[in-house]
Coordinates of C-alpha atoms and ligand atoms in Angstrom, one line a residue:
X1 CA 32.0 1.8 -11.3
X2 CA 33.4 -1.1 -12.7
X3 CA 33.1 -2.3 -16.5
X4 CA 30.7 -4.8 -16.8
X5 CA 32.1 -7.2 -19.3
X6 CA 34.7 -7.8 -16.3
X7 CA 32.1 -8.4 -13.5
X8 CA 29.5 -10.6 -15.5
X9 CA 29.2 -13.3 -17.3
X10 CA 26.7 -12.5 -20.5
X11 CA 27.8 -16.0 -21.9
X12 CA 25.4 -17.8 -19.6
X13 CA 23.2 -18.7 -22.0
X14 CA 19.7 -17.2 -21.3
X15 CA 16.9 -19.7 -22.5
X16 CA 14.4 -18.6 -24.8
X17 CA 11.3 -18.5 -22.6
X18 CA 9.0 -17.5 -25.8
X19 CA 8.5 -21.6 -26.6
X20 CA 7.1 -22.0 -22.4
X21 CA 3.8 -21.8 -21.3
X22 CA 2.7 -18.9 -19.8
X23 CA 0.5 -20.1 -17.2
X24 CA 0.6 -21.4 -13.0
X25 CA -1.8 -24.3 -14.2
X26 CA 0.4 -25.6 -16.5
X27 CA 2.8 -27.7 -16.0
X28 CA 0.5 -29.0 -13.2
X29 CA 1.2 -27.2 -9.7
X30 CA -0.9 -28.7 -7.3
X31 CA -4.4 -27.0 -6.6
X32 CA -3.5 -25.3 -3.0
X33 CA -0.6 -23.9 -4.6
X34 CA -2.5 -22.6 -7.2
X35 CA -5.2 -21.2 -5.4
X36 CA -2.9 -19.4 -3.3
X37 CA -0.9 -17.9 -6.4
X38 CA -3.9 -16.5 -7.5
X39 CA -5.1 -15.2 -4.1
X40 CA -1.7 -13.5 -3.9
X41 CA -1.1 -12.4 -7.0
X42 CA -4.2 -12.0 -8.5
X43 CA -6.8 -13.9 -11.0
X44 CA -4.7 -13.4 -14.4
X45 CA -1.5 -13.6 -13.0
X46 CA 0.9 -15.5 -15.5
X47 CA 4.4 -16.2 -14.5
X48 CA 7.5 -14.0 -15.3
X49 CA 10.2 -16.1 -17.4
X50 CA 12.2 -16.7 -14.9
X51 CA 9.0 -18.6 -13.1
X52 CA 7.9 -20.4 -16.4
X53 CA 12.0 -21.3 -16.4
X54 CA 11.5 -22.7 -12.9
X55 CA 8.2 -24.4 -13.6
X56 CA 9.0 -26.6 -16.5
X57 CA 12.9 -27.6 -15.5
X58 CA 11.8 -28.1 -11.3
X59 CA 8.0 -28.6 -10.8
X60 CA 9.1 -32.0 -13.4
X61 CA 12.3 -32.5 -13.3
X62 CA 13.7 -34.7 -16.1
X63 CA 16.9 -36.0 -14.5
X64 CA 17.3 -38.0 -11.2
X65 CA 18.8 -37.6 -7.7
X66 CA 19.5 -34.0 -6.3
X67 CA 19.5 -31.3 -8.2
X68 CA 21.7 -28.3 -8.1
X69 CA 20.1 -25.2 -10.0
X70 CA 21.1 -21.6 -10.6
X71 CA 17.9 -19.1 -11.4
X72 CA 19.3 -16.0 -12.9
X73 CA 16.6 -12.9 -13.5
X74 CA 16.6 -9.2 -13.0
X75 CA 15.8 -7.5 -9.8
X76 CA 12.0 -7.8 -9.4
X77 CA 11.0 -10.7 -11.5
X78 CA 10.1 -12.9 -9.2
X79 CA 12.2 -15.3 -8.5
X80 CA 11.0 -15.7 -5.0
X81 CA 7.9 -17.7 -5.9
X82 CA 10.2 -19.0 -9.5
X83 CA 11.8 -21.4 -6.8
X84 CA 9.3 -21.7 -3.7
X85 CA 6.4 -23.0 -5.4
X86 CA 8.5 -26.0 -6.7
X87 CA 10.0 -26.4 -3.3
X88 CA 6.8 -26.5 -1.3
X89 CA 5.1 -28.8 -4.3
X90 CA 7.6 -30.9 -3.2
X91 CA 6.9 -31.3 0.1
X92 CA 4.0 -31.5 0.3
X93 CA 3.8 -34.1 -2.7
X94 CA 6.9 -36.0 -0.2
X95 CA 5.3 -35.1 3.4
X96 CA 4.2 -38.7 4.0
X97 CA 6.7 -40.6 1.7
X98 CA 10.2 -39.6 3.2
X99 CA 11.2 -40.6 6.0
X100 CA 11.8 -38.7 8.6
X101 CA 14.7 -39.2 11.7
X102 CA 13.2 -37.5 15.1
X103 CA 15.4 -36.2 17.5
X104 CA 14.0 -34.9 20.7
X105 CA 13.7 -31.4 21.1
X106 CA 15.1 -30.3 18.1
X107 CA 13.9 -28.0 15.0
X108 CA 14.2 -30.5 11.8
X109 CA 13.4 -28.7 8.8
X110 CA 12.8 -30.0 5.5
X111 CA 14.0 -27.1 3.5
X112 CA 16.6 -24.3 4.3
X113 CA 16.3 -21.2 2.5
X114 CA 19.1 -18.7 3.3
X115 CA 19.1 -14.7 3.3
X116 CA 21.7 -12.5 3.8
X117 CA 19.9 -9.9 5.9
X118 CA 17.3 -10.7 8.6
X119 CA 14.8 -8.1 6.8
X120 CA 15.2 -10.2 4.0
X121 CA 14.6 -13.8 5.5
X122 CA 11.4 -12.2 7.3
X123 CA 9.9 -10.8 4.3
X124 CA 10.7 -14.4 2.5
X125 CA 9.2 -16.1 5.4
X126 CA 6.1 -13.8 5.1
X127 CA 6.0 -14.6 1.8
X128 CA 6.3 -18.3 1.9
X129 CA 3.6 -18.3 4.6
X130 CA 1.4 -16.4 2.1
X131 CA 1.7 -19.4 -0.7
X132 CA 1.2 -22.0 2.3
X133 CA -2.1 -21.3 3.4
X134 CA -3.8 -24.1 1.6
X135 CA -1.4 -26.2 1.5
X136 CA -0.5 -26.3 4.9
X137 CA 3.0 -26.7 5.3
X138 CA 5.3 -25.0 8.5
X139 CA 7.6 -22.2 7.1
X140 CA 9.4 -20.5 10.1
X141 CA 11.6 -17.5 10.6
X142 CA 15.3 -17.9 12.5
X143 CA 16.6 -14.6 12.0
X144 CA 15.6 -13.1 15.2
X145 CA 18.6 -11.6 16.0
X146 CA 18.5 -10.1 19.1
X147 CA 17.1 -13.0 21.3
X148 CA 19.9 -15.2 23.1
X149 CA 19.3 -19.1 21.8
X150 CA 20.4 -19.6 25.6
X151 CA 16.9 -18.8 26.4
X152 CA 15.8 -22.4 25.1
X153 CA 16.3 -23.6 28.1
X154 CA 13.0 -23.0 28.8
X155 CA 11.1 -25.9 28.2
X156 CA 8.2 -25.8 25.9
X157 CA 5.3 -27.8 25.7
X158 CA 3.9 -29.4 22.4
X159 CA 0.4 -27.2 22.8
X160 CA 2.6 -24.3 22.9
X161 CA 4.6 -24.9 20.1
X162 CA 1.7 -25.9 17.7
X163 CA 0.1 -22.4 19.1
X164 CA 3.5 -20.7 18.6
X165 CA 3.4 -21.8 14.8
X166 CA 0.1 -20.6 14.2
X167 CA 1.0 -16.9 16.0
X168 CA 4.1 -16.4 13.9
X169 CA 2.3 -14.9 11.3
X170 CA 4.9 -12.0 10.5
X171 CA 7.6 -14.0 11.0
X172 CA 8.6 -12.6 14.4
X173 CA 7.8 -15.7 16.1
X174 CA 11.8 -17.5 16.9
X175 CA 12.3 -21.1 17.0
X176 CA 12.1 -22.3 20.3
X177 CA 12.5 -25.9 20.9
X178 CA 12.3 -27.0 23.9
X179 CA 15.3 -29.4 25.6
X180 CA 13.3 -32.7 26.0
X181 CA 10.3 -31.9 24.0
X182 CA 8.6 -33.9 21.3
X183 CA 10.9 -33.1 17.9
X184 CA 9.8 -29.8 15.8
X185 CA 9.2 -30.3 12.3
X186 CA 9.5 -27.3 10.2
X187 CA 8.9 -28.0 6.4
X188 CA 10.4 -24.3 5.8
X189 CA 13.3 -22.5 7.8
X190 CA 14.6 -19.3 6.7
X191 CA 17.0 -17.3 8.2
X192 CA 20.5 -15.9 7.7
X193 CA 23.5 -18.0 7.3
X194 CA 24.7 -17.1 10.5
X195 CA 21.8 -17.9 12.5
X196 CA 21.3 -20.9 10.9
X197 CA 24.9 -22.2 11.7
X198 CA 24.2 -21.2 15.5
X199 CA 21.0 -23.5 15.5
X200 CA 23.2 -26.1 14.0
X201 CA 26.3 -25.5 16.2
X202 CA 25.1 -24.2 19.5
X203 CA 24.7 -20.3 20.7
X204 CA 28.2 -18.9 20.7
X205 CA 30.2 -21.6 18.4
X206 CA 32.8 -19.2 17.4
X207 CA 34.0 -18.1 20.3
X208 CA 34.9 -21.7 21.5
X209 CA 38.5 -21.9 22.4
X210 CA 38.9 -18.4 22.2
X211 CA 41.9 -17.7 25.1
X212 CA 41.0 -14.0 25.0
X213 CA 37.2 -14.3 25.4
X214 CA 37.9 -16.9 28.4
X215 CA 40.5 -14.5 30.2
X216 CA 38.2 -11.6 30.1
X217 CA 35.2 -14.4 31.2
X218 CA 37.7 -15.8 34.1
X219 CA 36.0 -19.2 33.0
X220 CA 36.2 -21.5 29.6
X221 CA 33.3 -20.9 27.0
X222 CA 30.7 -22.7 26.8
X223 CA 28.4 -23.2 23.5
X224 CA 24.8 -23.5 23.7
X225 CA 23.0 -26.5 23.1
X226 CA 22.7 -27.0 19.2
X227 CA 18.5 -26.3 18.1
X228 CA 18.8 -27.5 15.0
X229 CA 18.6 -31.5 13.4
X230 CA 19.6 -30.9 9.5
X231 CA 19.1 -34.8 8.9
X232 CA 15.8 -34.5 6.9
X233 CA 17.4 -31.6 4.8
X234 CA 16.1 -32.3 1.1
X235 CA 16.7 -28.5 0.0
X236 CA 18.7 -25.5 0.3
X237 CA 18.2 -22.5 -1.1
X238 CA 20.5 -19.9 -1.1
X239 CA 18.6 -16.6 -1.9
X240 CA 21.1 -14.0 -3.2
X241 CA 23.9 -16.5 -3.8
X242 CA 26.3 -14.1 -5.9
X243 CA 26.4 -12.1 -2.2
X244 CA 25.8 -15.4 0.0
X245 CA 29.0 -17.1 -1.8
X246 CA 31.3 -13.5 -1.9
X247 CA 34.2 -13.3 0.4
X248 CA 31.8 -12.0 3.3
X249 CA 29.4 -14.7 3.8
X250 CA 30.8 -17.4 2.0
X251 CA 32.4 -19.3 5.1
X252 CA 29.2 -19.4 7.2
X253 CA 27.3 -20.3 4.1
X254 CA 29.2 -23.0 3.1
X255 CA 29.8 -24.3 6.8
X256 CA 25.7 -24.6 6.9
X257 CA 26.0 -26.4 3.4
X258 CA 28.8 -29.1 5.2
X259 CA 26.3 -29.7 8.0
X260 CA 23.6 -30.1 6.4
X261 CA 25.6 -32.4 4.0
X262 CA 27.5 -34.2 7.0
X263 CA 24.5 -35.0 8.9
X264 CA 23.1 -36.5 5.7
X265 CA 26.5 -39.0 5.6
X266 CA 27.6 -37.0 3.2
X267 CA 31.7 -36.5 3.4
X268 CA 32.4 -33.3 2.6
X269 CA 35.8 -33.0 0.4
X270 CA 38.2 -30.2 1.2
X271 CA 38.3 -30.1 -2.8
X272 CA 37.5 -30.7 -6.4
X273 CA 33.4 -31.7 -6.6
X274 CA 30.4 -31.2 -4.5
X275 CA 27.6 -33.6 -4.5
X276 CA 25.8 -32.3 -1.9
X277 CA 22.6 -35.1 -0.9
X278 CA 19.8 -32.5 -0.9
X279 CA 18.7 -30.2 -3.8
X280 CA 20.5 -27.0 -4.0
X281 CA 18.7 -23.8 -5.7
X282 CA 21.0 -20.8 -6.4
X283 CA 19.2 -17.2 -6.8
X284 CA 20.7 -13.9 -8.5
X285 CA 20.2 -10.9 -10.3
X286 CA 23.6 -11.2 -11.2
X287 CA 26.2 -13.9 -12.5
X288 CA 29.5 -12.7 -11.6
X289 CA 32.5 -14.0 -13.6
X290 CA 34.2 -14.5 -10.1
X291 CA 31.8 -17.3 -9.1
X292 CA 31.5 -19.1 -12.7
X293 CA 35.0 -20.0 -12.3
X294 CA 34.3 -21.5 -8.9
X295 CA 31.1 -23.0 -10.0
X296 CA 32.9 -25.0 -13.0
X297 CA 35.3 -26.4 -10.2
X298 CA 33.0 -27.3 -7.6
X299 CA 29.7 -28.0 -9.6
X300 CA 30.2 -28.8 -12.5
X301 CA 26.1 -30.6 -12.8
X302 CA 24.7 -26.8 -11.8
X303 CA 21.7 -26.2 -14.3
X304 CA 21.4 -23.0 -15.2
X305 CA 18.2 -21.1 -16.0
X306 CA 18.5 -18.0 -16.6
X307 CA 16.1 -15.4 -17.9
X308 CA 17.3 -12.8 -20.9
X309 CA 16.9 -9.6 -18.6
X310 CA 19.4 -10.7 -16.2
X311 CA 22.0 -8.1 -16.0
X312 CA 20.0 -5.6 -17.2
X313 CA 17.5 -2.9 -15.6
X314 CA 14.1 -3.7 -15.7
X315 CA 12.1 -2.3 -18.5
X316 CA 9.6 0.2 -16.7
X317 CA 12.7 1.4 -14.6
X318 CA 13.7 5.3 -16.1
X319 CA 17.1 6.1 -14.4
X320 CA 17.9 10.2 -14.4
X321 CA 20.8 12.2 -13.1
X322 CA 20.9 14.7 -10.6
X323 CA 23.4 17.1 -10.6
X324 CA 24.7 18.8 -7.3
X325 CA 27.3 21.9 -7.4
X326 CA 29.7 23.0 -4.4
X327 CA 26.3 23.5 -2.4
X328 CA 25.0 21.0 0.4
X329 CA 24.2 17.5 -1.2
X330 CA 21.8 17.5 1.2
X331 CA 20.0 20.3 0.5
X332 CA 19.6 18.9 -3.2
X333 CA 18.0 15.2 -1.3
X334 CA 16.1 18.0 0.2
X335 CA 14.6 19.6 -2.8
X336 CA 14.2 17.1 -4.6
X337 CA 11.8 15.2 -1.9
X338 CA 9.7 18.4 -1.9
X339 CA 9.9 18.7 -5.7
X340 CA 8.2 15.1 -5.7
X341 CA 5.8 15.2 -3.6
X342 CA 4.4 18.7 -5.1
X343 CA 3.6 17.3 -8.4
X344 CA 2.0 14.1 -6.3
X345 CA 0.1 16.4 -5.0
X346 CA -0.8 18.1 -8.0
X347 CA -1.0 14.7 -9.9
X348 CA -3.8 14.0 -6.7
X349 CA -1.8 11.3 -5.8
X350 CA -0.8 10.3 -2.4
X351 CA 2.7 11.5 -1.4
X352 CA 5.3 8.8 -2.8
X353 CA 7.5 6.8 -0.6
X354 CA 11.1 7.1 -1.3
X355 CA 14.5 5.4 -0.6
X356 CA 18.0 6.8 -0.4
X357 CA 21.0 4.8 -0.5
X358 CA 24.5 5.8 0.5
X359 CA 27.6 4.5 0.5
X360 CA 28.7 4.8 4.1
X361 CA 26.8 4.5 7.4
X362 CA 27.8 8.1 8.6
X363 CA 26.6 9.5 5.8
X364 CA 22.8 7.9 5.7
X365 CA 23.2 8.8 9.6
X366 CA 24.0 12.4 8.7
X367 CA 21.4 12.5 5.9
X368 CA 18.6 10.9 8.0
X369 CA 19.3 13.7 10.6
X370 CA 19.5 16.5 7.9
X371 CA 15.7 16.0 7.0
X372 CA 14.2 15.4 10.7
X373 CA 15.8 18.7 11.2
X374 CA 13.8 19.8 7.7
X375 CA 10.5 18.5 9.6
X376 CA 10.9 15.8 7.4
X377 CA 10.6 12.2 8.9
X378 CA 12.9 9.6 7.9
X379 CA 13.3 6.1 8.7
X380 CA 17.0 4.9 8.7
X381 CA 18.1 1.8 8.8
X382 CA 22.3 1.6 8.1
X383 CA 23.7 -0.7 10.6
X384 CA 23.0 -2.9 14.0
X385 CA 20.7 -1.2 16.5
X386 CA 19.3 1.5 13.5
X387 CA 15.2 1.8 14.4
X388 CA 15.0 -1.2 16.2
X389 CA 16.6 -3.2 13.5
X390 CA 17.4 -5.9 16.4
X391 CA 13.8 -5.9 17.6
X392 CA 13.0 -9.3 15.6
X393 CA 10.1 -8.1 12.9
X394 CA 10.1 -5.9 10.4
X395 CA 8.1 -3.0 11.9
X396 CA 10.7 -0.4 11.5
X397 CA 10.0 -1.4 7.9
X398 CA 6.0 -0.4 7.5
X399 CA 4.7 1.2 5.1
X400 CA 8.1 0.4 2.9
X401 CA 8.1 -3.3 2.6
X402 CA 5.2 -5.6 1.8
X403 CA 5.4 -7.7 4.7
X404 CA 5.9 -5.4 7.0
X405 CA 2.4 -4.7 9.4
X406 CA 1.1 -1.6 8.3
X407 CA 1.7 1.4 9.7
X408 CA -0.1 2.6 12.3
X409 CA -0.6 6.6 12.4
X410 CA -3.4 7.6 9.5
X411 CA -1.3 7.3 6.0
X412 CA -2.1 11.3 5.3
X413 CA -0.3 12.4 8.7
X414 CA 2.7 14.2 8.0
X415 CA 4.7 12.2 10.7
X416 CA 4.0 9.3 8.9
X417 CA 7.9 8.6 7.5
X418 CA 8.0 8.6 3.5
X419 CA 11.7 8.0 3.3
X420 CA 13.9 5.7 4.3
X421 CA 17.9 6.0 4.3
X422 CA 19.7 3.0 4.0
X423 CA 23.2 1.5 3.1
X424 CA 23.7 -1.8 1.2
X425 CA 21.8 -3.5 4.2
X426 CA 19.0 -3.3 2.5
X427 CA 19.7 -2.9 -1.1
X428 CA 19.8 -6.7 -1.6
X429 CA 16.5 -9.2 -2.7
X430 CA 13.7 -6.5 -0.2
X431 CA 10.7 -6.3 -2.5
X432 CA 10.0 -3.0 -1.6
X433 CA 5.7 -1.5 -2.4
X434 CA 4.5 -0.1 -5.3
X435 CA 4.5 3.2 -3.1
X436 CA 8.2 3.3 -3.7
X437 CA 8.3 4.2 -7.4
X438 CA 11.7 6.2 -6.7
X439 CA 15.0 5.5 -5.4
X440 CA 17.9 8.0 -4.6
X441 CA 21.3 6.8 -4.9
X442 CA 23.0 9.8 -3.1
X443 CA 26.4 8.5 -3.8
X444 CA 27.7 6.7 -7.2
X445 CA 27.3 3.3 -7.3
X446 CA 31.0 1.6 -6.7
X447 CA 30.1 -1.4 -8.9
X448 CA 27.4 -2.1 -11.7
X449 CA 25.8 -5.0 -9.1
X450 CA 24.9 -2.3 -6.3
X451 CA 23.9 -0.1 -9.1
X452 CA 21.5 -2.7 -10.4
X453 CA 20.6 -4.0 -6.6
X454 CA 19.7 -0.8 -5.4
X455 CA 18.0 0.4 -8.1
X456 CA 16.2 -2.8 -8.4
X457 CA 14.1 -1.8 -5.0
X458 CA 11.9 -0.1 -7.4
X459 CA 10.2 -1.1 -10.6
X460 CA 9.3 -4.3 -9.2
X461 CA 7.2 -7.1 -10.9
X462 CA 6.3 -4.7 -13.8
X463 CA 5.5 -1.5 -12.3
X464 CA 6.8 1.7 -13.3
X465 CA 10.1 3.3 -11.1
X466 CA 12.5 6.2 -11.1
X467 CA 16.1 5.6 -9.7
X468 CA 17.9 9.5 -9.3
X469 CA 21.5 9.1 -9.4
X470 CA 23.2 12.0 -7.9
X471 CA 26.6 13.2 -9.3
X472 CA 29.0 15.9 -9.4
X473 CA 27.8 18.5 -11.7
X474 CA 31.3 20.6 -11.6
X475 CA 34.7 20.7 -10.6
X476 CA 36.2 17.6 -8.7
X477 CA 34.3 14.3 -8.9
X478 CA 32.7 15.1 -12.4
X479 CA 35.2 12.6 -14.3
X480 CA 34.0 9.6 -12.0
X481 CA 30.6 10.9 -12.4
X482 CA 31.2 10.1 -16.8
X483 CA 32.3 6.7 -15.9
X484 CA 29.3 5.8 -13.8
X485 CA 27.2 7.2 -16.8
X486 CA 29.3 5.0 -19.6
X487 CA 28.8 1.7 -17.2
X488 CA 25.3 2.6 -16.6
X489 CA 24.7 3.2 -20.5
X490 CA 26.8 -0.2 -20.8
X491 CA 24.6 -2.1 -19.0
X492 CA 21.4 -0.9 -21.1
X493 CA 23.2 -1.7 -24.2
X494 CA 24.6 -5.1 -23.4
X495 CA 22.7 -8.4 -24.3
X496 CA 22.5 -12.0 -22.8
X497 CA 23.5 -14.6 -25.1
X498 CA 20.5 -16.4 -25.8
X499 CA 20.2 -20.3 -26.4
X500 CA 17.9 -20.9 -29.1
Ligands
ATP601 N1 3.9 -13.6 -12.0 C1 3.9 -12.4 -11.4 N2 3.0 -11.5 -11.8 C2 3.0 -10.2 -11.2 N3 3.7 -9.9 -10.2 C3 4.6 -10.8 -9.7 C4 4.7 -12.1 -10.3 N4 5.6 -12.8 -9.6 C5 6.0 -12.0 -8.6 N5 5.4 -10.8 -8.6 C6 5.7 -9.7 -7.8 O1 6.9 -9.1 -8.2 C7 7.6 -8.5 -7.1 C8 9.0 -9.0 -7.1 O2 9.2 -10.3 -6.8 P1 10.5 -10.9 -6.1 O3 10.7 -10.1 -4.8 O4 10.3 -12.4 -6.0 O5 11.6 -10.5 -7.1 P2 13.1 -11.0 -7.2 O6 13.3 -11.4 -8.6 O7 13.4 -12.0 -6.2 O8 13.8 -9.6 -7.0 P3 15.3 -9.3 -6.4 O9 16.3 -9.8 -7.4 O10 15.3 -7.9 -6.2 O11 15.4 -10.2 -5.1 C9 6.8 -9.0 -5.8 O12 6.0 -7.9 -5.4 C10 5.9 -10.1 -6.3 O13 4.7 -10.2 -5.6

């Protein structure tokens, strides 16, 4: 693991949040937006710092023309509703003022928000439709991933699209326009970089041109028909933006950001400063050194709000060590599962629902096999395919993540699954229940970010959590397992600069 004064930057000045108001009626959100707060969240919820951070600079922002933010917090702290509820006040508050630019058939959305996993842009989605309710905006899922756009061909009617909208309650519903249809607003689309640049560019973009894809087709490519009108773009948000703008996604993401930009008569430059024309919000429980260096060069005006926890665990997170000898791994996972739910069932609680990360996809695979053959059931999700992860909701999810549907064998039965093996698919921005108060990283971390993303799926907006770490109790191994401890211990030590 790597040492943290290397991979973050603790010179971001935090803000002192102590001088903000502590409530969601003040500054002024607007009385749907409230309501549904308080439905969600409950009658005395108060915002988290980052969310008072979010409310004072963005519900009333004190400068002109687009904005372009960074909202820094630790894992569970809320920084989904920290940037939708200005987002949605502001279009609703705009609905009837801006103009808008129809073009037949297509989806025009009003704000992007970007996710790097579709589990992720579904729960978001769910989420966003939650806060909505009153308000009565259109937030919309693209993240279906296993659905061919090519099936828009089939035409579909106005009456079925308004019905469509009001079906796609978990998210599952995809964006169909139809090819000559009346245009589709969308005041919300969220969805993965990826399938967001295919509605923009057309089903199959990438493989345009592509000599070895037309040999083995016997015929040129041809790209779908784009879905997707980014003209009345006025925000983009890109949810987990230290991953979104790392080596892996950052060409897709930016490519959305230069379409959006383009077909807002923006000309993108190849270098130097980007002024995009819509509002950009940046999300992360992490502020890698990497990225401040790229940020200085191309966005120089980003604000940055950041909260004084970021970088560090959350406070009712206890982290313990597990120690395995020359035995199965396994068997410890194993015995330590039991070892749970015994004293949950001595405590009279409910068995608890756990998560285990690994490193590699064999190895969750193996794991998640081990305990079925313990009679212990196991939902694992490590790759494309995994428990119908292609399916288009979050089902395989139930009973793990909040907006999954819930599941439905009787929550006593012992087939019910109460762990769930994963990778880093889903150890990134998945707000996990308050039935998984423990996490299981079966192999050490490789940097201090997955160590503080996966741990971060438990603990969540206040409530207690356990992360286990496993390591090498003797022989080889134990040497790496001191310097996961020392970067750990490093990372509960180390402080934010604060601006006072
Ligand atoms: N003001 C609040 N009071 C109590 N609970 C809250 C509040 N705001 C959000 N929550 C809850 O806290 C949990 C975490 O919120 P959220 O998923 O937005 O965190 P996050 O900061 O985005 O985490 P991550 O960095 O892991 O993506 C959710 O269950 C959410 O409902």
């Amino acid at each position: 693991m790597d040492d943290v004064d290397q991979v973050f930057d603790y010179n971001a000045p935090a803000q002192d949040t102590h001088k903000l108001l502590r409530s969601f009626l003040s500054p002024p959100l607007d009385s749907n937006l409230q309501k549904s707060v308080h439905e969600f969240l409950g009658p005395d919820a108060t915002p988290t710092p980052i969310q008072s951070l979010a409310l004072e600079h963005l519900l009333t922002p004190r400068d002109k023309g687009y904005r372009q933010v960074l909202l820094a917090s630790e894992t569970g702290s809320g920084k989904s509703l920290a940037y939708l509820l200005p987002v949605l006040q502001h279009l609703k508050r705009t609905e009837l003022a801006e103009p808008r630019h129809p073009r037949a058939g297509l989806v025009s959305p009003r704000a992007l928000v970007l996710a790097p996993t579709h589990e992720l842009a579904r729960q978001l989605a769910y989420f966003a439709k939650q806060l909505v309710h009153h308000a009565k905006l259109r937030v919309q899922t693209a993240s279906r991933p296993n659905v061919s756009s090519l099936d828009n061909r089939r035409r579909v009617s106005a009456s079925k699209m308004s019905d469509a909208f009001e079906e796609a309650v978990e998210g599952e519903f995809e964006v169909r326009p139809g090819a000559s249809g009346p245009r589709f607003d969308v005041d919300v689309l969220v969805g993965t970089p990826s399938r967001l640049l295919e509605m923009s560019r057309g089903h199959g973009w990438r493989l345009a041109g592509d000599k070895e894809v037309e040999r083995e087709r016997g015929r040129p490519w041809r790209v779908g028909r784009p879905e997707m009108d980014l003209h009345d773009v006025e925000w983009v948000v890109i949810d987990e933006a230290d991953v979104l703008l790392n080596r892996d996604f950052v060409d897709d993401t930016r490519a959305l950001l230069a379409d959006a930009a383009t077909a807002r008569g923006y000309v993108v430059p190849a270098e130097g400063v980007l002024d995009y024309p819509f509002h950009m919000l940046l999300t992360s429980a992490t502020i890698p050194l990497t990225q401040t260096a790229a940020f200085a060069a191309r966005h120089p005006r980003l604000k940055r709000l950041v909260s004084p926890g970021v970088h560090r665990l959350p406070k009712t997170l206890k982290v313990e060590f597990a120690q395995y000898g020359s035995g199965s791994k396994m068997q410890d996972v194993e015995r330590r599962l039991r070892e749970l739910w015994e004293d949950d069932a001595l405590a009279g609680r409910p068995p608890s629902r756990v998560v285990v990360f690994t490193n590699a996809r064999t190895a969750a695979h193996a794991l998640g096999a081990f305990l079925e053959e313990k009679k212990i059931p196991v939902v694992t999700v490590a790759g494309w395919g995994d428990n119908d992860r292609a399916h288009g909701s979050n089902k395989h999810l139930a009973g793990f993540i909040g907006a999954a549907p819930s599941p439905t064998q009787d929550e006593g039965d012992a087939t019910t699954p109460r762990v769930l093996v994963s990778t880093a698919v889903l150890a990134r921005g998945l707000d996990f229940t308050p039935d998984v108060s423990t996490v299981f990283l079966y192999d050490a971390p490789r940097t201090a970010a997955d160590f503080l993303h996966r741990a971060g799926r438990t603990a969540r907006g206040g409530r207690e959590g356990r992360v286990v770490v496993f390591e090498r109790g003797e022989g080889r191994g134990t040497g790496n397992a001191a310097v996961v401890r020392q970067s750990i211990a490093a990372l509960a030590n180390r402080r934010q600069v604060v601006r006072r």
